[in-house]
Short mmCIF file of C-alpha atoms in Angstrom, two decimals:
data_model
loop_
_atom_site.label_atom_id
_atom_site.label_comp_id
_atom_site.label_asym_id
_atom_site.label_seq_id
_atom_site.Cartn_x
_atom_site.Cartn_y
_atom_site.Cartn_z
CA UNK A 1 0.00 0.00 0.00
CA UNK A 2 1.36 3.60 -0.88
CA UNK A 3 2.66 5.70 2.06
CA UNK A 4 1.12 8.71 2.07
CA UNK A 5 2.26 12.38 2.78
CA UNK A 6 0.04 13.93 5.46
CA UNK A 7 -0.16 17.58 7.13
CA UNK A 8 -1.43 18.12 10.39
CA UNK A 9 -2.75 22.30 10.73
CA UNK A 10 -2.60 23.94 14.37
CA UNK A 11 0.55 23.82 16.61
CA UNK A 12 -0.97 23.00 20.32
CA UNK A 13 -1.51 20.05 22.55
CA UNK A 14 -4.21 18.62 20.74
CA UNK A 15 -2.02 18.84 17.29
CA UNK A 16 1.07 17.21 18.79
CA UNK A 17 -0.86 14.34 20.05
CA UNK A 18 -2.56 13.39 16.89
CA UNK A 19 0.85 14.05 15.05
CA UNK A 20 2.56 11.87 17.79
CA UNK A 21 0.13 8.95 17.16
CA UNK A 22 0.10 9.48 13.37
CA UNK A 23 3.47 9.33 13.43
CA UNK A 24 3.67 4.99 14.77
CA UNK A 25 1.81 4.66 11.40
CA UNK A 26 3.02 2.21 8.90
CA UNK A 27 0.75 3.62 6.36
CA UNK A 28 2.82 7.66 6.59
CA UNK A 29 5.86 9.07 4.69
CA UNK A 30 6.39 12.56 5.95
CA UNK A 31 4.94 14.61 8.20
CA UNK A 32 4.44 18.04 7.76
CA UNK A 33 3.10 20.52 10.55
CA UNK A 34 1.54 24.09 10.21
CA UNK A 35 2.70 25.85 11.96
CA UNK A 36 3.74 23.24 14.54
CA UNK A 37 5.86 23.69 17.67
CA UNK A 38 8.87 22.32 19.32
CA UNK A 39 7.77 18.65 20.36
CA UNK A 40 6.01 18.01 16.70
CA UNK A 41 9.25 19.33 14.78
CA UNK A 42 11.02 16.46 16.16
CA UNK A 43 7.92 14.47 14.21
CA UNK A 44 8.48 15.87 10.93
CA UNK A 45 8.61 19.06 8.79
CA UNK A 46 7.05 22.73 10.50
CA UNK A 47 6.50 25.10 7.93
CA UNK A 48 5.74 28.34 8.84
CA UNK A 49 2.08 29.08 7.67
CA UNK A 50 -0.78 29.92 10.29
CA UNK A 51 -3.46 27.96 10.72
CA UNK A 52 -6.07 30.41 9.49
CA UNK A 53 -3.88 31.13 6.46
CA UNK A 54 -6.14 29.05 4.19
CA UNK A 55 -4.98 30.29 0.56
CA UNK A 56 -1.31 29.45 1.81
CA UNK A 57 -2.09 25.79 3.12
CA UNK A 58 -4.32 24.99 0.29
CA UNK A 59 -1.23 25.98 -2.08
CA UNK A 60 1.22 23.96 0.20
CA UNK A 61 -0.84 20.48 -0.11
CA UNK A 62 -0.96 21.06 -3.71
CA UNK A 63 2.77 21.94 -4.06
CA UNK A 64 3.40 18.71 -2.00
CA UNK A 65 0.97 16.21 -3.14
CA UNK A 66 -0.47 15.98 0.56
CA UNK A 67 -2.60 12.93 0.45
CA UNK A 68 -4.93 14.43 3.58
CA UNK A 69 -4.63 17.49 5.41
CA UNK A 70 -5.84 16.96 9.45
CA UNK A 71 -7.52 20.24 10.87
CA UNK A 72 -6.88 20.82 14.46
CA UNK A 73 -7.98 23.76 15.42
CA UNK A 74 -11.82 25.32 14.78
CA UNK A 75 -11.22 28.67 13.49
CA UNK A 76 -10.12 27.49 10.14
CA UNK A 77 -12.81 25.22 10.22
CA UNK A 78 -15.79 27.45 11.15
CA UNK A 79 -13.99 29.44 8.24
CA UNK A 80 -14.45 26.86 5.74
CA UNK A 81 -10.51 25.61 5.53
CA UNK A 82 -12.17 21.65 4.53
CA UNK A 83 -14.53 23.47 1.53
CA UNK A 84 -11.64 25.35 0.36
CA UNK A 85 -9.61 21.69 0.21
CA UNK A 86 -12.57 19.80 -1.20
CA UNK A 87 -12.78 22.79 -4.09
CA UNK A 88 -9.28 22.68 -4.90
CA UNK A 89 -9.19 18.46 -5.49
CA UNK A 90 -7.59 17.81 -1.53
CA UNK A 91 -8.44 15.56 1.10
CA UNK A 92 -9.03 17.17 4.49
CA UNK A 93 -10.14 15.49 7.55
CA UNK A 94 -13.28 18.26 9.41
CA UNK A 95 -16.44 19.21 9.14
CA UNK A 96 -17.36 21.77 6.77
CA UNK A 97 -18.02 25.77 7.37
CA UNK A 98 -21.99 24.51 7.27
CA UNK A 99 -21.26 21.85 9.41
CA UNK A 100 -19.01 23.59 11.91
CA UNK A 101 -21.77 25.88 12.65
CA UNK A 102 -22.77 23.53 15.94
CA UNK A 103 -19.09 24.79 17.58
CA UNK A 104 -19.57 28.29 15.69
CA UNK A 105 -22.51 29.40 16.95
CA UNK A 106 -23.88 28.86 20.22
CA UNK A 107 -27.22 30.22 19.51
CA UNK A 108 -27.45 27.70 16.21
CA UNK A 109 -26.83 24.96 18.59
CA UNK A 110 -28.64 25.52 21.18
CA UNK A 111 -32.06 25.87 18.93
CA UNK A 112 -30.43 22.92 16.82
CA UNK A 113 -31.15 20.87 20.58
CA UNK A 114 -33.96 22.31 20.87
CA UNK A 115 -35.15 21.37 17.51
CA UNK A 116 -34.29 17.36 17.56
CA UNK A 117 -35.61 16.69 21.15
CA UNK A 118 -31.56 16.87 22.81
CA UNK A 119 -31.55 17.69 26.07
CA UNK A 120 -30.21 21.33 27.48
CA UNK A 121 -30.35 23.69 29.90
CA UNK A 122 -33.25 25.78 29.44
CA UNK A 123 -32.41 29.41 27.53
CA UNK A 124 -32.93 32.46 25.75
CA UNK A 125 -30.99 34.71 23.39
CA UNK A 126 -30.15 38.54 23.27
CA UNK A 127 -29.07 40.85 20.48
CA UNK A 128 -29.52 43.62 22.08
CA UNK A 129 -27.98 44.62 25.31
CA UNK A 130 -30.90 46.09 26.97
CA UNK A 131 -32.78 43.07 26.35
CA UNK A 132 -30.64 40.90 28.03
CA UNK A 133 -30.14 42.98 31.10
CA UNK A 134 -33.60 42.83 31.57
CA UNK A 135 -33.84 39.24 31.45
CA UNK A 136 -31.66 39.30 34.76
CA UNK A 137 -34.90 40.84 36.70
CA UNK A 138 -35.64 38.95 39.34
CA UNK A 139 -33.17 36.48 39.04
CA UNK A 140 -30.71 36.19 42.51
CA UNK A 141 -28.89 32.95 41.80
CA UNK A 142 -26.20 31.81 39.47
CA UNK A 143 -26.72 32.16 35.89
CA UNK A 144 -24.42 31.25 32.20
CA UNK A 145 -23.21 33.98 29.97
CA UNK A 146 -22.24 32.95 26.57
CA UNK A 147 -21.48 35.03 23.39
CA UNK A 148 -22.57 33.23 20.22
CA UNK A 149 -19.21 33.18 18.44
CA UNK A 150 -16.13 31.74 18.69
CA UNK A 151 -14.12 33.10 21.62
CA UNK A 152 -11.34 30.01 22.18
CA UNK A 153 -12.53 28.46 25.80
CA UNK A 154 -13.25 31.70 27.63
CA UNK A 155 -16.57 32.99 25.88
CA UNK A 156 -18.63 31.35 29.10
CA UNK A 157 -19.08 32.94 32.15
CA UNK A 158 -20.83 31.39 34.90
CA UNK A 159 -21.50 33.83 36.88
CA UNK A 160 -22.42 33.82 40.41
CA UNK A 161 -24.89 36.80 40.69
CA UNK A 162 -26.90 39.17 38.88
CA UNK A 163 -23.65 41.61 39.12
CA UNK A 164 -21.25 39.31 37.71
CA UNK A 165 -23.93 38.53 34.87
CA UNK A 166 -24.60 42.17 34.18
CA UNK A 167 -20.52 42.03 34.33
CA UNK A 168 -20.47 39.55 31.46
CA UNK A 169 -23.09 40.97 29.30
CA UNK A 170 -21.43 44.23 29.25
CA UNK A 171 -17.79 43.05 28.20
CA UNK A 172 -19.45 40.88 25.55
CA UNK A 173 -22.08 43.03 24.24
CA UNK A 174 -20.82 46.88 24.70
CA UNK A 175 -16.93 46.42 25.25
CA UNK A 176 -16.71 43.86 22.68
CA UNK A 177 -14.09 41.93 24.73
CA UNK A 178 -14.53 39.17 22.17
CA UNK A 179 -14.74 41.01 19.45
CA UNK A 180 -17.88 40.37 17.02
CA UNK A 181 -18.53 37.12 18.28
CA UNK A 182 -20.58 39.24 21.20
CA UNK A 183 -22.73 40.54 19.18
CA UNK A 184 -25.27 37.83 19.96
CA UNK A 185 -25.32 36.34 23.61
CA UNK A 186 -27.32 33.00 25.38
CA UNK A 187 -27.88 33.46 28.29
CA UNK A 188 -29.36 30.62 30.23
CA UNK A 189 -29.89 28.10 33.41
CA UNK A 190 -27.38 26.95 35.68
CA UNK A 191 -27.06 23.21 35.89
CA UNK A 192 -25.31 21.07 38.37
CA UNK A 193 -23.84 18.24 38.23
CA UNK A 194 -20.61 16.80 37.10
CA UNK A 195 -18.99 17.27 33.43
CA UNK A 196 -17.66 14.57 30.92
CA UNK A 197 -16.36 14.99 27.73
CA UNK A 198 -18.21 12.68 24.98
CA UNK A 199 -15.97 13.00 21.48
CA UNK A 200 -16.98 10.73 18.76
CA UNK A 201 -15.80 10.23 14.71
CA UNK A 202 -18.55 10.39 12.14
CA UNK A 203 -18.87 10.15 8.59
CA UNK A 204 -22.41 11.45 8.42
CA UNK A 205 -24.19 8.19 8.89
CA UNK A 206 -22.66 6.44 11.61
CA UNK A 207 -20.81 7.71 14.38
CA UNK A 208 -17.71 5.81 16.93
CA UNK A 209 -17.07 7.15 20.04
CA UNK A 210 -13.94 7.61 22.11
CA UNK A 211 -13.55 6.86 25.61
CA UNK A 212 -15.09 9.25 27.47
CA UNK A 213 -13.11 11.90 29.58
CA UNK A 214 -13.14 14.98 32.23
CA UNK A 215 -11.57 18.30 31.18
CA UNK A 216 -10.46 20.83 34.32
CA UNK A 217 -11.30 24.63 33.15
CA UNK A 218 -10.85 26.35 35.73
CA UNK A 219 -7.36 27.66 36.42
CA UNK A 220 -6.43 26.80 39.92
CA UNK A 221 -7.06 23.64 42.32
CA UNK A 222 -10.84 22.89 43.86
CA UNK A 223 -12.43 24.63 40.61
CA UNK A 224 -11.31 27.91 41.53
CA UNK A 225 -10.41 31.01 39.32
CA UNK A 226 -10.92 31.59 35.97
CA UNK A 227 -12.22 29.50 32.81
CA UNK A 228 -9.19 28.50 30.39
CA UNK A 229 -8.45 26.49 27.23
CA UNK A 230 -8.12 23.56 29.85
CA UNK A 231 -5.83 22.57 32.87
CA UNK A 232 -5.74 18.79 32.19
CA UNK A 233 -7.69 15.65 32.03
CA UNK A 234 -8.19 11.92 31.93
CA UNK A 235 -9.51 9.35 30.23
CA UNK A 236 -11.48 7.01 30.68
CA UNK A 237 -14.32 8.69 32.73
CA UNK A 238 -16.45 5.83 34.16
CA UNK A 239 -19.98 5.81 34.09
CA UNK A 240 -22.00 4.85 36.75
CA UNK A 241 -21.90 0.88 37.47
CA UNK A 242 -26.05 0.48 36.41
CA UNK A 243 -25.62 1.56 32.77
CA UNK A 244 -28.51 3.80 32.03
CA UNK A 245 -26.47 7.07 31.81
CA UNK A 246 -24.34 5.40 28.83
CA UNK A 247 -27.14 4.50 27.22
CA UNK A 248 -28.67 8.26 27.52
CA UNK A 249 -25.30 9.50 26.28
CA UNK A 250 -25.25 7.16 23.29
CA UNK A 251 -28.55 8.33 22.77
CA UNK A 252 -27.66 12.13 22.76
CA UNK A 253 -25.06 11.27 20.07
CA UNK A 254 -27.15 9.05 18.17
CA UNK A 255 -30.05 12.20 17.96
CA UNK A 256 -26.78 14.45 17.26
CA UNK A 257 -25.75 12.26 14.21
CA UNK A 258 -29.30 11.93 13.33
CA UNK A 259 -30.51 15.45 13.35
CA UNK A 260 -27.34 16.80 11.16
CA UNK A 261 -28.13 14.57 8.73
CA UNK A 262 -32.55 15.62 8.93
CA UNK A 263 -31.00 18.95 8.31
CA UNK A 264 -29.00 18.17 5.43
CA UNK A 265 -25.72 18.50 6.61
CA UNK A 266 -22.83 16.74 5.66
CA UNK A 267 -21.39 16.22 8.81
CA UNK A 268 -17.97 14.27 8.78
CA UNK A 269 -15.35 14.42 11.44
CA UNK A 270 -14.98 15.04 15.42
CA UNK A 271 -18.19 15.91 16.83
CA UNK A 272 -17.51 16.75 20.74
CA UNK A 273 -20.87 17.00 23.33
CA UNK A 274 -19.62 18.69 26.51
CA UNK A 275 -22.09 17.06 29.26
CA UNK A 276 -22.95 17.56 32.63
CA UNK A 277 -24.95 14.89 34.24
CA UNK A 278 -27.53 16.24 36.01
CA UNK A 279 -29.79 14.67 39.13
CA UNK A 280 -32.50 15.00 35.67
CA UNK A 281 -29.81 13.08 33.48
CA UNK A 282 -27.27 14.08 31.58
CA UNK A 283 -27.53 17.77 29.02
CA UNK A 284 -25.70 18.81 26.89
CA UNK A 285 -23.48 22.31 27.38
CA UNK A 286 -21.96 22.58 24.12
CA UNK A 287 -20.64 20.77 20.72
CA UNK A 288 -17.52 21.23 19.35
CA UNK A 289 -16.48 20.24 15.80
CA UNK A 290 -12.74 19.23 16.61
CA UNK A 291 -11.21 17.04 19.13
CA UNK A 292 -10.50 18.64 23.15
CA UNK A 293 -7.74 20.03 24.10
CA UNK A 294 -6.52 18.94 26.19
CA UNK A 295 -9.11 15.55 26.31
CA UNK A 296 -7.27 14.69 23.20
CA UNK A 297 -3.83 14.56 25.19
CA UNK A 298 -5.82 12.15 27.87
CA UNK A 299 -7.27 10.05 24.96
CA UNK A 300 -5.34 9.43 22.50
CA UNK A 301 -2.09 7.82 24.38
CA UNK A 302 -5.02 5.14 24.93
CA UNK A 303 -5.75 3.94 21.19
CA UNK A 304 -4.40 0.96 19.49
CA UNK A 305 -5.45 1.32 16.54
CA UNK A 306 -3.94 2.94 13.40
CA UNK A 307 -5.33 6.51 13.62
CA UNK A 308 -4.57 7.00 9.93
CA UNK A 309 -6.65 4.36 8.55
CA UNK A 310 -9.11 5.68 10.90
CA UNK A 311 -9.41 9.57 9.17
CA UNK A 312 -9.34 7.88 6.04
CA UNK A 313 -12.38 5.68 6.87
CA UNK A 314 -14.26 8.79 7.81
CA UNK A 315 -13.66 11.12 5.22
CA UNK A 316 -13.99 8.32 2.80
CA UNK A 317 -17.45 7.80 4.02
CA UNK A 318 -16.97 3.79 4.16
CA UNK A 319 -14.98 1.53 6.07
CA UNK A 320 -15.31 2.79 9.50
CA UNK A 321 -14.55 -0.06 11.98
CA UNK A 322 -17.46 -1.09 14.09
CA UNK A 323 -15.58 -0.13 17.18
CA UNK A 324 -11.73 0.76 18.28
CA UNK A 325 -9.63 -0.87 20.35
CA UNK A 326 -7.92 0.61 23.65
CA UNK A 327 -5.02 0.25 25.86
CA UNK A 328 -6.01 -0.90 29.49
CA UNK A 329 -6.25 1.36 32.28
CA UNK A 330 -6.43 5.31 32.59
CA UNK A 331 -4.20 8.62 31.09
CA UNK A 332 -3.75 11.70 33.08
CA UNK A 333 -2.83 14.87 31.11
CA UNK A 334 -1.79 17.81 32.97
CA UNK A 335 -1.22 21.04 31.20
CA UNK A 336 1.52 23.38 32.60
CA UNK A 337 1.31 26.76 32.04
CA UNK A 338 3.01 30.44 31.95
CA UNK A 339 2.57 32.69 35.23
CA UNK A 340 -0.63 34.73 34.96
CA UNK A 341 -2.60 32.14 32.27
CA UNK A 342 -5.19 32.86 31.42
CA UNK A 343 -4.21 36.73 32.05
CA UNK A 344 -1.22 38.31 30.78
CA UNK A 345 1.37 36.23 31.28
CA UNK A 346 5.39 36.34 29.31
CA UNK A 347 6.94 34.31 27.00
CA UNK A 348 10.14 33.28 25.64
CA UNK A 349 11.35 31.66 28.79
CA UNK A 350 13.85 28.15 28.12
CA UNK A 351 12.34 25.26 29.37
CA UNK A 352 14.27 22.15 31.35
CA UNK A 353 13.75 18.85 31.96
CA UNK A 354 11.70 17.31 29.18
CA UNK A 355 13.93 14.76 28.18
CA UNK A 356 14.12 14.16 31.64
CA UNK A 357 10.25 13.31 32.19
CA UNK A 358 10.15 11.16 29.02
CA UNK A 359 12.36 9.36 30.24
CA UNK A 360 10.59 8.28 33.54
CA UNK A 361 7.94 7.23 30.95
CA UNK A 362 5.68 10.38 30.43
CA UNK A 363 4.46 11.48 27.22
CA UNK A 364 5.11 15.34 26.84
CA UNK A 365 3.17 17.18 24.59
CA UNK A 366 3.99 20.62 23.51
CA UNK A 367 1.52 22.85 23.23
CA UNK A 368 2.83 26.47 23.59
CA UNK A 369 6.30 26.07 22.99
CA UNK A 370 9.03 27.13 20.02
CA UNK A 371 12.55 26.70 19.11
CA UNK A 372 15.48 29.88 19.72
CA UNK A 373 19.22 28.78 19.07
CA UNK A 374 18.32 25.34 18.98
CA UNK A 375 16.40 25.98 23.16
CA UNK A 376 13.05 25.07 23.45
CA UNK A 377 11.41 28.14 24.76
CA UNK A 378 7.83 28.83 26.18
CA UNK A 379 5.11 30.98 23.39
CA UNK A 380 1.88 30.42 24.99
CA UNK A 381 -0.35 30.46 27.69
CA UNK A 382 -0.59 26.85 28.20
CA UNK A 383 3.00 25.14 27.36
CA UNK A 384 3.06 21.99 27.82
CA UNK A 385 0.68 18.53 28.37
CA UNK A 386 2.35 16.00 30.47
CA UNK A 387 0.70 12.47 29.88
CA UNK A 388 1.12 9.57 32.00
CA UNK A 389 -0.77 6.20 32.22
CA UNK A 390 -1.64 3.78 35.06
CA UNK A 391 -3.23 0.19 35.47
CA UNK A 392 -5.23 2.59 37.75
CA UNK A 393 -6.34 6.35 37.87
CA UNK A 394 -4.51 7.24 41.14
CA UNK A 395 -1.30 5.64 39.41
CA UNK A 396 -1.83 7.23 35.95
CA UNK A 397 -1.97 10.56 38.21
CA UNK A 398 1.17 9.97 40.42
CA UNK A 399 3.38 8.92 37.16
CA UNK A 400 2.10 12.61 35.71
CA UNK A 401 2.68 14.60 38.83
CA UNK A 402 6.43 12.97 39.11
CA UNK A 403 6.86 13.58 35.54
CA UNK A 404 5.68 17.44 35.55
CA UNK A 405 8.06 17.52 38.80
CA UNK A 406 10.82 17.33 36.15
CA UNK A 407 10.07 20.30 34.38
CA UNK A 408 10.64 23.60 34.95
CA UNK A 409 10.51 27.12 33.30
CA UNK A 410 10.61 31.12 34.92
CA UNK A 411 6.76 31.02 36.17
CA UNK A 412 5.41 27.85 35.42
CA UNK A 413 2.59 26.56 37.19
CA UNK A 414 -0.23 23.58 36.95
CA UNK A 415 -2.96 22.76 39.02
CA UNK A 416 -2.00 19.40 41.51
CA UNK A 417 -5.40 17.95 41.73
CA UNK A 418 -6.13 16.86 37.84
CA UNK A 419 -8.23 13.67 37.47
CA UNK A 420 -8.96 14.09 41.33
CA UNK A 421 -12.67 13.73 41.62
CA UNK A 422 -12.14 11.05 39.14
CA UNK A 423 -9.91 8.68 41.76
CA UNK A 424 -12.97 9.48 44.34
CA UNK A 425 -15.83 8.22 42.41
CA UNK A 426 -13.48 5.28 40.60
CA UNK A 427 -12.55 4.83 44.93
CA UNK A 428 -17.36 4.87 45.42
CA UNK A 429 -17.75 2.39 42.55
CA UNK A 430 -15.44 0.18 43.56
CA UNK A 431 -16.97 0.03 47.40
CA UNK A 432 -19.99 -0.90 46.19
CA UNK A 433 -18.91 -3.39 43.89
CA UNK A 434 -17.95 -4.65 46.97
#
């Protein structure tokens, strides 16, 4: 069988895993990476083109006769980066701009739940800022903020009283604080309960799921601070032991899958359903049209099987396997990240002991990281996902907290209690299993 040439667009976490595990496959030549970072150069080829540089990386596939072209990241792909392939004769692996309208729009998916029956939290929507404010009357508990578009993991704010809400609506809707995408605004219930990241692959008609997983958002331990591209996670996430909540998930995907396609969209590639699984069952928060980051760094150290052939299946439209196959036990990815994240913070700081952690065994992912005179240097907000696996979760998350022990940069810092509520319930289950 030929080898093929692939390209893999976005330079975080989430890209250097799936370049990482693309990279074991028999079936690739050459990797190429835009833009990349410091952990996937060591991969393959970074060329320096940015991800939402579409004209440029359509023009660089043809040039090099890529065979398919992986999109990480969801701004190109609300953009329209996989119609722009498809026109030009190229194989890209995403949803289209059409179909990446469930992660690009939060008011088109939340009336796209409420069309097909999917459960949510109750909700209305605001264009204009007096509008919403007066929504707030009367209301004296906690309540969720989100503007419509795009606004990279920190466009939700759940906030705590009418204040903060009035807050929230006023930097999205007057201020602009994230830019046009606040032009429109949700605002709706507060739900309780705990959250789990459901991600499956679908080529339109049927859809495989990965194992599940928990993101951490908030920026410091216990939950506390503010909301940010992710602090770490783990995979798997396990259910409880009676089986009715998987089957109410599966469902949720299964109307997901089922309602794209009543609406005539060509849905192909990652669909994500952030839960939370309410005393009512389980709702959905919000899709996403790409894999998590950083669930994807928790998730994919897991699979066995040859990604590659995978993508292919799916944008092929035939020959998806009926199920994948996964490593035993549990992953525990823990992002750390530049003093101040998710505020200011400063870059360009060398980092130490990489090589170190890998080899105690970790997996480390870069994810905000570049090369100067040869030095791997910090260029983001969140820098690096350390991965680790266990036979069980507390072991997957002692290997990761030795292995980020090894690392160190001028401010770094990472919250210590990743995958922790995960080791309690695993710790509940397994009392009353007795």
């Amino acid at each position: 069988m030929k080898k093929k040439k692939l390209l893999v667009v976005g330079g975080g976490g989430r890209e250097h895993a799936v370049s990482w595990l693309l990279s074991k496959s028999a079936l690739v030549e050459k990797l190429y990476f835009a833009p990349g970072n410091a952990g996937m150069a060591k991969l393959g080829e970074c060329v320096k083109i940015a991800a939402n540089d579409t004209g440029s990386l359509v023009q660089f596939a043809r040039e090099r006769e890529i065979d398919l072209t992986f999109i990480g990241p969801e701004e190109p792909l609300v953009m329209g980066i996989v119609d722009r392939f498809t026109e030009a004769g190229l194989r890209a692996f995403g949803p289209t701009k059409e179909a990446s309208r469930l992660e690009g729009s939060k008011v088109y998916a939340k009336e796209f739940m409420k069309r097909h029956g999917i459960p949510t939290a109750q909700f209305q929507v605001f264009d204009s800022y007096e509008e919403a404010l007066g929504a707030l009357a009367g209301n004296r508990g906690r309540t969720v903020v989100k503007a419509d578009g795009l606004a990279y993991g920190k466009g939700v704010v759940v906030a705590e009283s009418p204040d903060e809400a009035r807050d929230a609506i006023r930097h999205m809707m007057v201020e602009k604080k994230f830019m046009t995408s606040g032009n429109r605004i949700v605002i709706e219930e507060f739900l309780e309960g705990e959250e789990v990241s459901i991600i499956a692959l679908t080529d339109g008609e049927i859809f495989l799921p990965l194992v599940p997983s928990q993101d951490h958002k908030r920026a410091f331990d216990g939950d506390r601070g503010p909301n940010t591209g992710g602090m770490g996670a783990y995979a798997p996430f396990h259910f409880a032991e009676s089986g009715e909540l998987e089957k109410e998930v599966y469902e949720i995907l299964s109307r997901t899958v089922a309602g794209l396609r009543e609406d005539g969209v060509c849905y192909k590639g990652v669909i994500y359903c952030g839960l939370i699984l309410t005393k009512s069952g389980p709702r959905v928060l919000e899709y996403n049209c790409r894999l998590g980051d950083p669930e994807a760094q928790a998730i994919l150290p897991l699979l066995k099987d040859d990604l590659l052939h995978v993508l292919d299946a799916v944008v092929e439209g035939k020959g998806l396997p009926q199920s994948l196959t996964w490593e035993d036990g549990f992953c525990v990815a823990v992002m750390i990240a530049s003093g101040g994240y998710p505020g200011s913070y400063s870059t360009g700081f060398p980092i130490d002991g990489i090589e170190e952690a890998e080899r105690g065994g970790a997996l480390v992912l870069h994810a905000g990281t570049g090369l100067e005179k040869g030095k791997t240097v910090t260029k983001g907000g969140r820098v690096l996902s350390v991965c680790a696996k266990g036979k069980t979760l507390f072991e997957a998350q002692k290997n990761a907290y030795e292995a980020c022990s090894k690392i160190s940069f001028k401010g770094a810092f990472c919250r210590t209690d990743i995958a922790g509520r995960g080791i309690d319930r695993e710790a509940q289950l397994n009392l009353r299993k007795g």
